[in-house]
Coordinates of C-alpha atoms and ligand atoms in Angstrom, one line a residue:
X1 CA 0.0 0.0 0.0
X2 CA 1.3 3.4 -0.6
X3 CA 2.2 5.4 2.0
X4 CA -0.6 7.9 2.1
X5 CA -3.4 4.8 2.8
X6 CA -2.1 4.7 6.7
X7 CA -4.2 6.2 9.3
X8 CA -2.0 8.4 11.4
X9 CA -1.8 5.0 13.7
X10 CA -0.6 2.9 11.0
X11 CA 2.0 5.5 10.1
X12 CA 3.4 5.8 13.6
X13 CA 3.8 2.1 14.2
X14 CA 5.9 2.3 10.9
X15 CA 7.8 4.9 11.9
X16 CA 8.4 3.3 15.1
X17 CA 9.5 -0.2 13.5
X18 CA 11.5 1.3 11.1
X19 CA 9.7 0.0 8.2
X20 CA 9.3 3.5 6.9
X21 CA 11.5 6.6 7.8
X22 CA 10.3 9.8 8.6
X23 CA 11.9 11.5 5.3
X24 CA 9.9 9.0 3.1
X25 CA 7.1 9.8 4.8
X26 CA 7.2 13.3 4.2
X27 CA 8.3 13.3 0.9
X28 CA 5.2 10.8 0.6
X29 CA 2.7 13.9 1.3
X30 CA 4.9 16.2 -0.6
X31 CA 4.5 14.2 -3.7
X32 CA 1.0 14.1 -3.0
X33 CA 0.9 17.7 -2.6
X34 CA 2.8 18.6 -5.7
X35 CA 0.0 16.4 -7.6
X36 CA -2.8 17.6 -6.5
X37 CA -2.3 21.1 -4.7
X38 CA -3.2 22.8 -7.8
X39 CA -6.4 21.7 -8.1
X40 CA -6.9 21.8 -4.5
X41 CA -6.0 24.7 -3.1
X42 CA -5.7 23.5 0.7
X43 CA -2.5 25.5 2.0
X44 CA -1.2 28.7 1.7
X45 CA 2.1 28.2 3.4
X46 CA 4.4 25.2 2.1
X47 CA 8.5 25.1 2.6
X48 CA 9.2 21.6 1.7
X49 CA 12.5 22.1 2.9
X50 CA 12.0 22.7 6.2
X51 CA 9.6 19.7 6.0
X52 CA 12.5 17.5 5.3
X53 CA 14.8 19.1 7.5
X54 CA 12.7 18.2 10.2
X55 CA 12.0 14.6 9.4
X56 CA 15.7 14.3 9.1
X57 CA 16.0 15.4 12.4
X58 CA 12.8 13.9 14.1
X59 CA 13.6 10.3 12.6
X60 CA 16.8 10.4 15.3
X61 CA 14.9 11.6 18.0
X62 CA 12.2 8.8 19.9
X63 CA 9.3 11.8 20.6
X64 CA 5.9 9.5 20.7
X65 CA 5.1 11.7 17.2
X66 CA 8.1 11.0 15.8
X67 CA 8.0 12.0 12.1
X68 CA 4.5 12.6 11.9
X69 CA 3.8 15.1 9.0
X70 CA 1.3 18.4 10.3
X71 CA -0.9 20.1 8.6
X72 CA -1.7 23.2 11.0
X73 CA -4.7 25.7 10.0
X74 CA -3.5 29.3 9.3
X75 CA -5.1 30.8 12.1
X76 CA -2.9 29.2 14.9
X77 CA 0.7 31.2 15.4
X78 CA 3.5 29.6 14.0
X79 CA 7.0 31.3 15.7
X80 CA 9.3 32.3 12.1
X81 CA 6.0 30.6 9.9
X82 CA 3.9 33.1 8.5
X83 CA 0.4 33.2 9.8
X84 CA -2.0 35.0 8.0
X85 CA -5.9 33.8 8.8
X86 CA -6.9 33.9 5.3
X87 CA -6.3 37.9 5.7
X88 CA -4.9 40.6 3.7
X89 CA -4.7 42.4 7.2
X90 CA -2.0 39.5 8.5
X91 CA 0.0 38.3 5.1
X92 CA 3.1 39.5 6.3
X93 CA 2.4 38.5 10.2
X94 CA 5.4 36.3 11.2
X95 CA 4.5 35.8 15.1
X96 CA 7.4 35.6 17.8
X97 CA 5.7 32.8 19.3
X98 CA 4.2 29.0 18.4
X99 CA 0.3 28.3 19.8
X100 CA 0.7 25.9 22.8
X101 CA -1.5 23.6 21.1
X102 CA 1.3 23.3 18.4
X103 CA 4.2 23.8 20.6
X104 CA 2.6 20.1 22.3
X105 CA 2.7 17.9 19.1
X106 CA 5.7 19.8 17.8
X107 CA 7.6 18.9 21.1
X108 CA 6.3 15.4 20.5
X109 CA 8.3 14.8 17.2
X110 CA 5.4 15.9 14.5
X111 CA 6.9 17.7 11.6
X112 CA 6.0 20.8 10.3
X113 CA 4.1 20.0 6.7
X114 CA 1.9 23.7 6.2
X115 CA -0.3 25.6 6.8
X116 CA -3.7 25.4 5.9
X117 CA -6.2 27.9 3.9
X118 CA -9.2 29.0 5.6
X119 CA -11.9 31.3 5.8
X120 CA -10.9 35.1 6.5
X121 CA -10.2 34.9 10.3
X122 CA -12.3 31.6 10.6
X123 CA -15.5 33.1 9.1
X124 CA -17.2 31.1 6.9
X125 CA -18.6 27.9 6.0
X126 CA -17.0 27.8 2.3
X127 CA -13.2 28.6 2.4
X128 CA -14.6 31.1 -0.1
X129 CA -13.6 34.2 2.2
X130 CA -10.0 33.6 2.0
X131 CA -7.9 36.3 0.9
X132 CA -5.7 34.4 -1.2
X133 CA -8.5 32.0 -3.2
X134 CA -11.1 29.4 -2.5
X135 CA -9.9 25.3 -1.1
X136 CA -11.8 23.2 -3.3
X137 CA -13.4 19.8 -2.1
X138 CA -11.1 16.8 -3.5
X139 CA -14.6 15.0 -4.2
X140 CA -15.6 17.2 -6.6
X141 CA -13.3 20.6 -7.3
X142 CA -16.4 22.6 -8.6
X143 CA -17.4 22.3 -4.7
X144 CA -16.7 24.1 -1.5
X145 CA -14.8 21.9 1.0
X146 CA -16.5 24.0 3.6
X147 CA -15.3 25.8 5.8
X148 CA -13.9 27.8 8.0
X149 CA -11.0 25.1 8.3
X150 CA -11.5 24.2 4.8
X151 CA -8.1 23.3 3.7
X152 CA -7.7 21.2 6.6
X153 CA -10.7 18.7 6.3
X154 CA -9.2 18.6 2.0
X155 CA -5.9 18.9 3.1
X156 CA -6.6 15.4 5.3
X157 CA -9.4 13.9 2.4
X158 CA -7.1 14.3 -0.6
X159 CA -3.9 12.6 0.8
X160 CA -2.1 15.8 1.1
X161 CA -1.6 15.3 5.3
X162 CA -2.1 12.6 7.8
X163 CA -4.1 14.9 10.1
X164 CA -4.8 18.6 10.5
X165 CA -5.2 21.2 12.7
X166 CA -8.3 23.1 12.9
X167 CA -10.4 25.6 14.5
X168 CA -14.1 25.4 15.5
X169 CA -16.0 28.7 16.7
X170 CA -19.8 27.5 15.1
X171 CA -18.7 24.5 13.3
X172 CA -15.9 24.7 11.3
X173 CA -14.2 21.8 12.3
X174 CA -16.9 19.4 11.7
X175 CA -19.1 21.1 8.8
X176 CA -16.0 20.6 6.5
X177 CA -14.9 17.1 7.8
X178 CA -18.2 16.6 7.3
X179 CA -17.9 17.8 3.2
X180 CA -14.9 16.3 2.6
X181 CA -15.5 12.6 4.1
X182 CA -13.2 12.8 6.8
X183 CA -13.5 13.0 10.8
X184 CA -13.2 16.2 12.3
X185 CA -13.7 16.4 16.6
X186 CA -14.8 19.8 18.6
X187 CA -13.3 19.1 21.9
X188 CA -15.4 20.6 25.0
X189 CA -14.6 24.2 25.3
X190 CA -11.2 25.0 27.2
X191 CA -9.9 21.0 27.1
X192 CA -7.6 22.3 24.5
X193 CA -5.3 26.1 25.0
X194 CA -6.3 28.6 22.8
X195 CA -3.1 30.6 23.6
X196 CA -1.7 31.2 19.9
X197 CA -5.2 30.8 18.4
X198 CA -6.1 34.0 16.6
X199 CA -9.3 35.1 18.2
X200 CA -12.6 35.1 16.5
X201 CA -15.0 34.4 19.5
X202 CA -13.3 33.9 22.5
X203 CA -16.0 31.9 25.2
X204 CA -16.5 29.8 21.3
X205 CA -13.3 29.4 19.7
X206 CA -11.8 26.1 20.3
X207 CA -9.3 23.6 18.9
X208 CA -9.6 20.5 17.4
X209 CA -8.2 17.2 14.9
X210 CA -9.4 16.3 11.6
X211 CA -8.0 13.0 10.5
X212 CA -9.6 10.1 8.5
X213 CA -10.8 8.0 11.1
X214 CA -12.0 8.3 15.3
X215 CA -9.1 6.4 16.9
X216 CA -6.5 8.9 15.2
X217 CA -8.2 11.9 16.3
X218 CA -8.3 10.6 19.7
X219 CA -4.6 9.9 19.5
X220 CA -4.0 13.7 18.3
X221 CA -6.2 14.9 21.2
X222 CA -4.2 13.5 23.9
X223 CA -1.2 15.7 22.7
X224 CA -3.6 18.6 22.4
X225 CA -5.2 18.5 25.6
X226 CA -4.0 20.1 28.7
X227 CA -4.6 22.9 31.3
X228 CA -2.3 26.2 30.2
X229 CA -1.6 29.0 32.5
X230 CA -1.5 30.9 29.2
X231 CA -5.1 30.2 29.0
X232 CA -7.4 31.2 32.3
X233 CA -10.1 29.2 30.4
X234 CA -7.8 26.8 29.7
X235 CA -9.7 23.2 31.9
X236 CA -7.5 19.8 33.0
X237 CA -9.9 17.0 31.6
X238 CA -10.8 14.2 34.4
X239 CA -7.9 12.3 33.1
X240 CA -6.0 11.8 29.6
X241 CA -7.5 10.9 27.3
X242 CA -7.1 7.4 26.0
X243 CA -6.9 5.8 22.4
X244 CA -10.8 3.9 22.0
X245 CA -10.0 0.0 22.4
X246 CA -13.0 -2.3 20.2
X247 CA -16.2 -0.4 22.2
X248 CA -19.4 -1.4 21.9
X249 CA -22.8 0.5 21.2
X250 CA -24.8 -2.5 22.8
X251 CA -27.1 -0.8 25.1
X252 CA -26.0 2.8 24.7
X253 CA -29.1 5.3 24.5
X254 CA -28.6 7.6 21.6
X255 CA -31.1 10.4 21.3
X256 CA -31.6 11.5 17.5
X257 CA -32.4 15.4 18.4
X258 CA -35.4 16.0 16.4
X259 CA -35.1 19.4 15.6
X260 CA -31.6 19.0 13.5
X261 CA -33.1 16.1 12.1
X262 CA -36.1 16.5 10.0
X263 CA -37.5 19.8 8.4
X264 CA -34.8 22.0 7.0
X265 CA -32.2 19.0 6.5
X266 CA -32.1 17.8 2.6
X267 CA -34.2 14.3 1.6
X268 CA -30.3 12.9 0.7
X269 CA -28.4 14.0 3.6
X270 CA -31.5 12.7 5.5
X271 CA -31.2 9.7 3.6
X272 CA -28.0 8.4 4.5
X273 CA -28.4 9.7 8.3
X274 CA -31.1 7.3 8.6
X275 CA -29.2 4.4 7.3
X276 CA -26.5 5.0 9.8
X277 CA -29.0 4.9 12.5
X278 CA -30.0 1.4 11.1
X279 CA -26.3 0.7 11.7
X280 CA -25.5 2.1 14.8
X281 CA -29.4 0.4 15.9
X282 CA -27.5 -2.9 14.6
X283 CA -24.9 -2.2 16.5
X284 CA -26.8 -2.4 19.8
X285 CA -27.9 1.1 20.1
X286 CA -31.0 2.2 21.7
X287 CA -31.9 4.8 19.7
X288 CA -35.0 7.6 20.5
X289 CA -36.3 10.8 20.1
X290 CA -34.6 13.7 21.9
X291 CA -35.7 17.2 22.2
X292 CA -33.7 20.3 21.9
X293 CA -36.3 23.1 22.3
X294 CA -34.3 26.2 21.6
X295 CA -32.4 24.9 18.3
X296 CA -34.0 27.4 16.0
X297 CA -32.9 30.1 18.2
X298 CA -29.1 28.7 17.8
X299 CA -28.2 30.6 14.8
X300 CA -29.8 33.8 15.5
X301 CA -28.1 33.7 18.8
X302 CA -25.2 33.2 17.6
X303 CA -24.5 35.6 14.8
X304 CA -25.4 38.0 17.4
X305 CA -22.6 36.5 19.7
X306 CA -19.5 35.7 17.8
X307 CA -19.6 38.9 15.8
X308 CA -20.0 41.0 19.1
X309 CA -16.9 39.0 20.4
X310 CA -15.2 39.6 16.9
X311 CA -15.9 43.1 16.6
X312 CA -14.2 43.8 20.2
X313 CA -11.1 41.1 19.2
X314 CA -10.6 42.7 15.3
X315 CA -10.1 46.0 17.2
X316 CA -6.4 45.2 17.5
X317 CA -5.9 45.5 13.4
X318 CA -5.5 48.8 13.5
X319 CA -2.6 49.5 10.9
X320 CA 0.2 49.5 14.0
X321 CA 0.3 46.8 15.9
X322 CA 0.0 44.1 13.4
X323 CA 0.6 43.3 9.8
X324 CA -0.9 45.7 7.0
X325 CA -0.7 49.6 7.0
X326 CA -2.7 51.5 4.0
X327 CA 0.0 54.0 2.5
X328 CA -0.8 57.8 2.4
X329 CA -3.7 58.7 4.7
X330 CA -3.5 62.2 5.9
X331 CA -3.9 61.4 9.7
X332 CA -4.0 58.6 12.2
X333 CA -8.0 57.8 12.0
X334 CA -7.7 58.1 8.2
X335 CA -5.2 55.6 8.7
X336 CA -7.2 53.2 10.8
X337 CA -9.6 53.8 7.9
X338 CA -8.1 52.9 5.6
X339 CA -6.3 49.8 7.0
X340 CA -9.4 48.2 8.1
X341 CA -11.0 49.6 4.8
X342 CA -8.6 47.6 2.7
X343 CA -7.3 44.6 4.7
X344 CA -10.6 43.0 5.7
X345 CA -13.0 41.7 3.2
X346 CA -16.5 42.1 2.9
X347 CA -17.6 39.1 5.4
X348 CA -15.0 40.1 7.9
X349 CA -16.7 43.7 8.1
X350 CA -20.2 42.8 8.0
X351 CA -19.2 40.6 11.0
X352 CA -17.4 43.7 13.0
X353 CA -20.5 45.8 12.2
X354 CA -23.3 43.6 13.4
X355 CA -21.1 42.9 16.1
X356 CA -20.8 46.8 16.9
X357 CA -24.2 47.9 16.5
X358 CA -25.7 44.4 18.8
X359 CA -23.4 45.6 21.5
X360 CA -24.1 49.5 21.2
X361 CA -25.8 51.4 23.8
X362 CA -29.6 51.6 23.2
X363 CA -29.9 47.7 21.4
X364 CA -27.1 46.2 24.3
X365 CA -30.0 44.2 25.7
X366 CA -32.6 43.6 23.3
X367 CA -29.7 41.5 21.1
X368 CA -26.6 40.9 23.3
X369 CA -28.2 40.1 26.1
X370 CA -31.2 38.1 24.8
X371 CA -28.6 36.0 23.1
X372 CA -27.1 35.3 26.1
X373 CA -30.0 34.0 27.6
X374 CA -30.5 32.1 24.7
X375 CA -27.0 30.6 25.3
X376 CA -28.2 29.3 28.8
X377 CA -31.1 27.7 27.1
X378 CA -30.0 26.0 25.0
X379 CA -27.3 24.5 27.5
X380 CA -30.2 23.9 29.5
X381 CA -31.6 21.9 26.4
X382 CA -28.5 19.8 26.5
X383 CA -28.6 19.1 30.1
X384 CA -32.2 17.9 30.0
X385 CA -31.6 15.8 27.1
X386 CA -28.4 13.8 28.9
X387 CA -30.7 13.2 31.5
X388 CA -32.5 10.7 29.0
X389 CA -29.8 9.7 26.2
X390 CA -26.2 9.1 26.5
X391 CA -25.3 10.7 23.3
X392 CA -27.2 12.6 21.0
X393 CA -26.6 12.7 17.3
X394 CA -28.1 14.3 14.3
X395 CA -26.8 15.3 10.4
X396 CA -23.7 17.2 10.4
X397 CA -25.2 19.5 8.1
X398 CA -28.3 20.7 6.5
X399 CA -26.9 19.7 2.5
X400 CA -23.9 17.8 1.0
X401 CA -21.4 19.9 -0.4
X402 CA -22.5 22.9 -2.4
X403 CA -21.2 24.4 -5.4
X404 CA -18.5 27.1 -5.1
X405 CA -19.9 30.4 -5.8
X406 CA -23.3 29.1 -4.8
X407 CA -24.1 30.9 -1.7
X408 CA -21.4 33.4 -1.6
X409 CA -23.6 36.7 -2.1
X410 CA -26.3 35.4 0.5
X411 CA -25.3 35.2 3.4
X412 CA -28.2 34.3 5.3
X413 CA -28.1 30.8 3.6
X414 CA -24.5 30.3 4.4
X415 CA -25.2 31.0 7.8
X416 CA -27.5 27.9 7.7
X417 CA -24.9 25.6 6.8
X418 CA -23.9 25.8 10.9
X419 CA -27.7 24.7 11.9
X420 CA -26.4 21.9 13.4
X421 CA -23.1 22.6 14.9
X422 CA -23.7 25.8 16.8
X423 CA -25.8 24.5 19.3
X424 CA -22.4 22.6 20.5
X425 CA -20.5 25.6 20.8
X426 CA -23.0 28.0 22.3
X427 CA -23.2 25.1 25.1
X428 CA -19.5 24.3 25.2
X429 CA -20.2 20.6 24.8
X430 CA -17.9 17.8 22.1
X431 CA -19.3 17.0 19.6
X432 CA -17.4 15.1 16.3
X433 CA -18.4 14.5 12.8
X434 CA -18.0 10.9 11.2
X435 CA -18.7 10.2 7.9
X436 CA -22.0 8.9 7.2
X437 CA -21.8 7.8 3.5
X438 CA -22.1 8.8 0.2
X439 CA -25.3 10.7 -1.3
X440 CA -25.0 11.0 -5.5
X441 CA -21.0 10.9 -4.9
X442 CA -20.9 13.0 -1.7
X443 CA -20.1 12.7 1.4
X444 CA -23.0 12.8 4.3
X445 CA -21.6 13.7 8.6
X446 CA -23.1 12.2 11.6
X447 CA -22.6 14.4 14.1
X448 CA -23.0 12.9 18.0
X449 CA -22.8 15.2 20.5
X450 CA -21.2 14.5 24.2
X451 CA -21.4 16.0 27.7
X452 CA -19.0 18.7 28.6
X453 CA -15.8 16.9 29.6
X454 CA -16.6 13.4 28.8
X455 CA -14.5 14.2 25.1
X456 CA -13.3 10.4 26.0
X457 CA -16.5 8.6 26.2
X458 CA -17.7 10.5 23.0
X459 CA -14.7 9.6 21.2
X460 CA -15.3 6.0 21.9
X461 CA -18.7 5.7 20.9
X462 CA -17.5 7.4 18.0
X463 CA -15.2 4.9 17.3
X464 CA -18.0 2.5 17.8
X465 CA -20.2 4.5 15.1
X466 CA -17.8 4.4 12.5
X467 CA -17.3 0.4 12.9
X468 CA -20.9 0.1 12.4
X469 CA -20.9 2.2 9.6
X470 CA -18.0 1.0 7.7
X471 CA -17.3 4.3 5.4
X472 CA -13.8 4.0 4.0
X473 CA -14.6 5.9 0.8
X474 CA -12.0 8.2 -0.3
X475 CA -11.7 11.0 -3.1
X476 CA -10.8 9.6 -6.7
X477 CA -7.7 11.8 -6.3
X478 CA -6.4 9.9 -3.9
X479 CA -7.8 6.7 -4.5
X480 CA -5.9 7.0 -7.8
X481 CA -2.7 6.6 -5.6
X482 CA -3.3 3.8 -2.7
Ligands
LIG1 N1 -19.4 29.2 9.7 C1 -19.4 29.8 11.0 C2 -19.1 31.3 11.0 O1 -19.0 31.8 9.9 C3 -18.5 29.1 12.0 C4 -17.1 29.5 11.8 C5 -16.2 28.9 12.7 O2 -16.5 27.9 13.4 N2 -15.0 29.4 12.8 O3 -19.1 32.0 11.9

């Protein structure tokens, strides 16, 4: 088998035998990359030199990541790496310092492989707001991979990295695993630092894996998890987290949450969410009806949220501190003017400006703070629900993969793509996307949603889902080459 079938698992027991070195690994993925990067579009930063380089020098050291080539999405600093969030405003940021998330796997042995394109400053659900071009999905390249952490779910789907980095502030870890066949896992809120993470939406923002199956995104998770004084909402997990052995779904009460199930979600996507609850029902599951009361308030309350968190964190790009000044203003507030006026794009300021006017004076409480009370409903929602069901699951997203340029002047309907995911991050809970199966050649998530801090349990019924359902489809540009 070539090189680039291995789960991340695989390619670490290779490693550690010595039946592979870490150069040929890497120069597996780079060969991969240079095939199929220009159709692609999933990085923005590549230095294959320093990518051998490293494996050279992690293939002598006996870190437990020894070798392991990492993909790292472009919103997480990178010390000497260019990181630029998809941004005019940052494309010729170089931080002084490494995110702690990728300081841990880094200090583990992984090697550095790119980083990964992505919706300006993580807001999106295309990829189609980057600065520097849209990713396309490896399943079909006339599609969006999703986004925001678009080029990380195709980065992982087309061959061109073991794993990836991303970021998930409404769902954009798991919306584009979910587009691009792969796995991608939203960790509770705090289990993993967000020191180095470029802020969108602080009490949302969180880190996360996207990797082809359950059991290597639970590997990647123990090296990302960790309390970090560098982070006061940084939280220690009961425990580290543990690689899933063979689990079991016999007896385990799965709540389908009826509300992100039925009216709004596509007959397809529907489609193949219902035959994985056939399998994960064969498997032993007890599945029911659960009830999330408050879901349709979700995305209203949360485009009220994260923009009035974004519009007080994209105060910092002001032309001085960071990255891009606009030449030949007259005075300083022309040149904040004109900085912000041509570094962010059009999403990025319709963002800043709902998020200025729902926090200004006279509307403060009839948005901000009826969103907020929203937020404690819906965790409320989740709360009752785990009184009932173990997990609860429902499609990843509303449609399959749509067709670049499709929603890009509506912005209402992107905002649906998140329907199902932001309920997770407004409560703080795990939740992961699996692949479901195909529907007319794409792929279909299952998302199952955990309680706050039991990431481990989640992850193993996970892993216990994806047996059941048996998806080991892969792109044809990849498949070409395994
Ligand atoms: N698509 C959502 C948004 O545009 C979520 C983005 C994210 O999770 N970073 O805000």
């Amino acid at each position: 088998m070539s090189l680039l079938g291995y789960s991340v698992l695989e390619a670490r027991e290779k490693l550690r035998q010595g039946e592979v070195s870490a150069v040929e690994l890497a120069e597996a993925y780079l060969g991969q990359i240079e095939r199929v990067e220009d159709e692609v579009n999933a990085y923005l930063h590549l230095d294959a030199e320093r990518t051998l380089d490293e494996a050279r020098r992690a293939g002598e050291g006996d870190g437990e990541l020894a070798g392991l080539p990492t993909a790292i999405k472009d919103v997480l600093c990178t010390r000497g790496i260019p990181t630029t969030c998809g941004s005019r405003m940052l494309e010729k940021f170089v931080p002084v310092y490494t995110a702690t998330c990728v300081d841990q796997v880094t200090a583990a042995g992984a090697v550095y492989l790119g980083k990964t394109n992505m919706d300006e400053f993580a807001m999106g659900s295309s990829t189609e707001n980057s600065a520097f071009g849209p990713t396309r999905n490896p399943w079909d390249t006339g599609r969006v991979p999703g986004g925001s952490s678009g080029g990380s779910a195709a980065a992982v789907a087309a061959g061109e990295a073991p794993w990836a980095l991303g970021t998930d502030t409404g769902g954009s870890i798991r919306q584009p695993a979910a587009f691009c066949g792969v796995v991608g896992f939203k960790p509770t809120y705090g289990a993993v630092s967000r020191y180095g993470l470029v802020a969108f939406a602080s009490s949302f923002d969180q880190v996360g894996p996207i990797t082809r199956t359950v059991r290597d995104a639970a590997l990647m998770f123990r090296f990302l998890v960790g309390k970090d004084p560098r982070d006061s909402t940084s939280v220690a997990l009961p425990g580290k987290p543990q690689v899933p052995g063979d689990g079991s779904l016999e007896g385990v009460r799965i709540g389908v949450v009826a509300e992100l199930s039925g009216e709004g979600i596509d007959a397809v996507v529907r489609r193949v969410f219902e035959e994985a609850l056939a399998a994960l029902e064969g498997a032993g599951a007890a599945i029911g009806e659960a009830a999330m009361p408050h879901a349709e308030y979700c995305i209203p309350a949360y485009y009220i949220l994260a923009p009035a968190e974004a519009s007080a964190n994209l105060a910092r790009y002001d032309g001085v501190r960071y990255g891009f000044r606009a030449e030949g203003a007259g005075d300083v507030i022309e040149m904040y003017e004109h900085t912000r006026g041509a570094g962010f794009g059009d999403e990025v300021k319709r963002r800043i400006m709902l998020g200025t006017y729902a926090l200004s004076a006279g509307y403060y409480e009839a948005y901000y703070g009826q969103a907020q009370k929203v937020r404690r409903l819906v965790r409320q929602d989740f709360e009752t629900a785990f009184g009932e069901f173990d997990f609860l699951v429902s499609p990843t997203t509303p449609t399959t993969a749509f067709a670049l340029g499709e929603k890009v002047d509506d912005p209402l309907t992107m905002y649906m793509s998140d329907v199902c995911t932001t309920p997770a991050n407004l409560a703080g809970t795990p939740a992961i996307s699996i692949p479901a199966g195909l529907a007319e050649g794409l792929p279909v998530g299952l998302q199952i949603f955990g309680r706050a801090c039991e990431d481990e349990k989640l992850l193993e019924a996970a892993h216990a889902a994806e047996q059941a359902i048996g998806f080991d489809a892969v792109p044809p540009l990849l498949a070409e080459v395994i």
